[in-house]
């Protein structure tokens, strides 16, 4: 009987020890897991921000593109991962054939909207990436100096909260651009129809004149 009681007491002590050990190690384990998730998400935001800025700048070196198209190219990369509240800046705002360099900057806040968990280590921080790409052939030193100047200019502007915000404003701009494009397409179609009608009328008049001239010559 004494042996049975002794075994029960030993088992209870082992269970108590396990509970105490779990209570001591669980907070450390959970902290490591949460930290790994947060650092992983921050790293993902860092790389996605860089990719978005790069894609926006690459879009800008194509002949005939607009700053709005560069902006949309950056938005598309961010929306793939559901990133919100981002600021995007394209320099210059008006791209012409004389534009030498395109600079695109993207700022992504590390907040609850862009994190899987409530951020602890990076709360209220932001990731900023600025990319400049030349549109014309330049020497390496000249291109690097120009890129540094534009990168700093755009980074300072993003830090001050300037740029177009990803969200309802961006969607509104995209809808406005689509509406303007549709309106321009309709205007072009109308102009083409009028031109075709005018050409048809001119051809008919020319045919009548030729027929009249032929009739007069026959007499």
PDB file of C-alpha atoms in Angstrom, residues 104-199:
ATOM      1  CA  UNK A 104       9.643  56.101 -58.784  1.00  0.00           C
ATOM      2  CA  UNK A 105       9.453  56.030 -54.991  1.00  0.00           C
ATOM      3  CA  UNK A 106       7.228  53.818 -52.853  1.00  0.00           C
ATOM      4  CA  UNK A 107       6.580  54.135 -49.123  1.00  0.00           C
ATOM      5  CA  UNK A 108       4.786  51.333 -47.265  1.00  0.00           C
ATOM      6  CA  UNK A 109       3.863  51.732 -43.578  1.00  0.00           C
ATOM      7  CA  UNK A 110       4.339  48.763 -41.263  1.00  0.00           C
ATOM      8  CA  UNK A 111       1.018  48.874 -39.461  1.00  0.00           C
ATOM      9  CA  UNK A 112      -1.824  46.548 -38.539  1.00  0.00           C
ATOM     10  CA  UNK A 113      -3.222  46.759 -42.089  1.00  0.00           C
ATOM     11  CA  UNK A 114       0.005  45.394 -43.581  1.00  0.00           C
ATOM     12  CA  UNK A 115       0.950  42.872 -40.885  1.00  0.00           C
ATOM     13  CA  UNK A 116      -0.342  39.414 -40.060  1.00  0.00           C
ATOM     14  CA  UNK A 117      -0.058  40.229 -36.357  1.00  0.00           C
ATOM     15  CA  UNK A 118      -0.101  43.492 -34.440  1.00  0.00           C
ATOM     16  CA  UNK A 119       3.469  44.740 -35.012  1.00  0.00           C
ATOM     17  CA  UNK A 120       5.656  45.168 -31.937  1.00  0.00           C
ATOM     18  CA  UNK A 121       9.161  45.684 -33.263  1.00  0.00           C
ATOM     19  CA  UNK A 122       8.334  47.846 -36.318  1.00  0.00           C
ATOM     20  CA  UNK A 123       5.157  49.671 -35.279  1.00  0.00           C
ATOM     21  CA  UNK A 124       4.901  53.139 -36.895  1.00  0.00           C
ATOM     22  CA  UNK A 125       7.933  52.405 -39.098  1.00  0.00           C
ATOM     23  CA  UNK A 126       7.855  52.603 -42.889  1.00  0.00           C
ATOM     24  CA  UNK A 127       9.707  50.988 -45.762  1.00  0.00           C
ATOM     25  CA  UNK A 128      10.866  53.405 -48.476  1.00  0.00           C
ATOM     26  CA  UNK A 129      12.372  52.357 -51.781  1.00  0.00           C
ATOM     27  CA  UNK A 130      13.298  54.709 -54.627  1.00  0.00           C
ATOM     28  CA  UNK A 131      14.460  53.548 -58.065  1.00  0.00           C
ATOM     29  CA  UNK A 132      15.746  55.703 -60.941  1.00  0.00           C
ATOM     30  CA  UNK A 133      16.277  54.475 -64.498  1.00  0.00           C
ATOM     31  CA  UNK A 134      17.731  56.539 -67.339  1.00  0.00           C
ATOM     32  CA  UNK A 135      15.823  56.806 -70.601  1.00  0.00           C
ATOM     33  CA  UNK A 136      18.837  57.911 -72.644  1.00  0.00           C
ATOM     34  CA  UNK A 137      22.408  56.640 -72.920  1.00  0.00           C
ATOM     35  CA  UNK A 138      24.624  58.478 -70.440  1.00  0.00           C
ATOM     36  CA  UNK A 139      28.017  57.935 -68.888  1.00  0.00           C
ATOM     37  CA  UNK A 140      28.034  55.874 -65.700  1.00  0.00           C
ATOM     38  CA  UNK A 141      29.139  58.738 -63.442  1.00  0.00           C
ATOM     39  CA  UNK A 142      26.620  61.182 -64.890  1.00  0.00           C
ATOM     40  CA  UNK A 143      23.744  58.710 -64.632  1.00  0.00           C
ATOM     41  CA  UNK A 144      24.694  57.765 -61.054  1.00  0.00           C
ATOM     42  CA  UNK A 145      24.849  61.402 -59.948  1.00  0.00           C
ATOM     43  CA  UNK A 146      21.502  62.175 -61.570  1.00  0.00           C
ATOM     44  CA  UNK A 147      19.922  59.081 -60.010  1.00  0.00           C
ATOM     45  CA  UNK A 148      21.242  59.979 -56.534  1.00  0.00           C
ATOM     46  CA  UNK A 149      19.749  63.463 -56.784  1.00  0.00           C
ATOM     47  CA  UNK A 150      16.346  62.214 -57.907  1.00  0.00           C
ATOM     48  CA  UNK A 151      16.336  59.371 -55.360  1.00  0.00           C
ATOM     49  CA  UNK A 152      16.988  61.782 -52.496  1.00  0.00           C
ATOM     50  CA  UNK A 153      14.370  64.206 -53.801  1.00  0.00           C
ATOM     51  CA  UNK A 154      11.664  61.545 -53.980  1.00  0.00           C
ATOM     52  CA  UNK A 155      12.650  59.925 -50.658  1.00  0.00           C
ATOM     53  CA  UNK A 156      12.387  63.292 -48.869  1.00  0.00           C
ATOM     54  CA  UNK A 157       8.986  63.904 -50.436  1.00  0.00           C
ATOM     55  CA  UNK A 158       7.718  60.475 -49.343  1.00  0.00           C
ATOM     56  CA  UNK A 159       8.959  61.081 -45.795  1.00  0.00           C
ATOM     57  CA  UNK A 160       6.866  64.243 -45.771  1.00  0.00           C
ATOM     58  CA  UNK A 161       3.808  62.232 -46.788  1.00  0.00           C
ATOM     59  CA  UNK A 162       3.652  63.444 -50.369  1.00  0.00           C
ATOM     60  CA  UNK A 163       2.699  61.224 -53.286  1.00  0.00           C
ATOM     61  CA  UNK A 164      -0.453  59.405 -54.320  1.00  0.00           C
ATOM     62  CA  UNK A 165      -1.930  57.148 -51.665  1.00  0.00           C
ATOM     63  CA  UNK A 166      -2.895  53.612 -52.567  1.00  0.00           C
ATOM     64  CA  UNK A 167      -6.569  53.149 -51.809  1.00  0.00           C
ATOM     65  CA  UNK A 168      -9.765  54.943 -52.768  1.00  0.00           C
ATOM     66  CA  UNK A 169      -7.789  57.815 -54.251  1.00  0.00           C
ATOM     67  CA  UNK A 170      -5.843  55.495 -56.517  1.00  0.00           C
ATOM     68  CA  UNK A 171      -8.998  53.682 -57.565  1.00  0.00           C
ATOM     69  CA  UNK A 172     -10.656  57.031 -58.277  1.00  0.00           C
ATOM     70  CA  UNK A 173      -7.694  58.125 -60.380  1.00  0.00           C
ATOM     71  CA  UNK A 174      -7.739  54.839 -62.280  1.00  0.00           C
ATOM     72  CA  UNK A 175     -11.475  55.174 -62.978  1.00  0.00           C
ATOM     73  CA  UNK A 176     -10.996  58.770 -64.100  1.00  0.00           C
ATOM     74  CA  UNK A 177      -8.163  57.713 -66.409  1.00  0.00           C
ATOM     75  CA  UNK A 178     -10.296  54.894 -67.846  1.00  0.00           C
ATOM     76  CA  UNK A 179     -13.201  57.289 -68.356  1.00  0.00           C
ATOM     77  CA  UNK A 180     -10.932  59.801 -70.086  1.00  0.00           C
ATOM     78  CA  UNK A 181      -9.510  57.061 -72.313  1.00  0.00           C
ATOM     79  CA  UNK A 182     -13.016  55.903 -73.218  1.00  0.00           C
ATOM     80  CA  UNK A 183     -14.037  59.468 -74.012  1.00  0.00           C
ATOM     81  CA  UNK A 184     -10.942  59.943 -76.174  1.00  0.00           C
ATOM     82  CA  UNK A 185     -11.658  56.666 -77.996  1.00  0.00           C
ATOM     83  CA  UNK A 186     -15.230  57.769 -78.732  1.00  0.00           C
ATOM     84  CA  UNK A 187     -13.995  61.141 -79.967  1.00  0.00           C
ATOM     85  CA  UNK A 188     -11.443  59.422 -82.219  1.00  0.00           C
ATOM     86  CA  UNK A 189     -14.113  57.066 -83.545  1.00  0.00           C
ATOM     87  CA  UNK A 190     -16.434  59.993 -84.263  1.00  0.00           C
ATOM     88  CA  UNK A 191     -13.638  61.898 -86.000  1.00  0.00           C
ATOM     89  CA  UNK A 192     -12.796  58.833 -88.101  1.00  0.00           C
ATOM     90  CA  UNK A 193     -16.448  58.421 -89.092  1.00  0.00           C
ATOM     91  CA  UNK A 194     -16.707  62.080 -90.069  1.00  0.00           C
ATOM     92  CA  UNK A 195     -13.464  61.835 -92.055  1.00  0.00           C
ATOM     93  CA  UNK A 196     -14.740  58.735 -93.864  1.00  0.00           C
ATOM     94  CA  UNK A 197     -18.030  60.486 -94.628  1.00  0.00           C
ATOM     95  CA  UNK A 198     -16.201  63.546 -95.934  1.00  0.00           C
ATOM     96  CA  UNK A 199     -13.934  61.366 -98.084  1.00  0.00           C
TER      97      UNK A 199
END
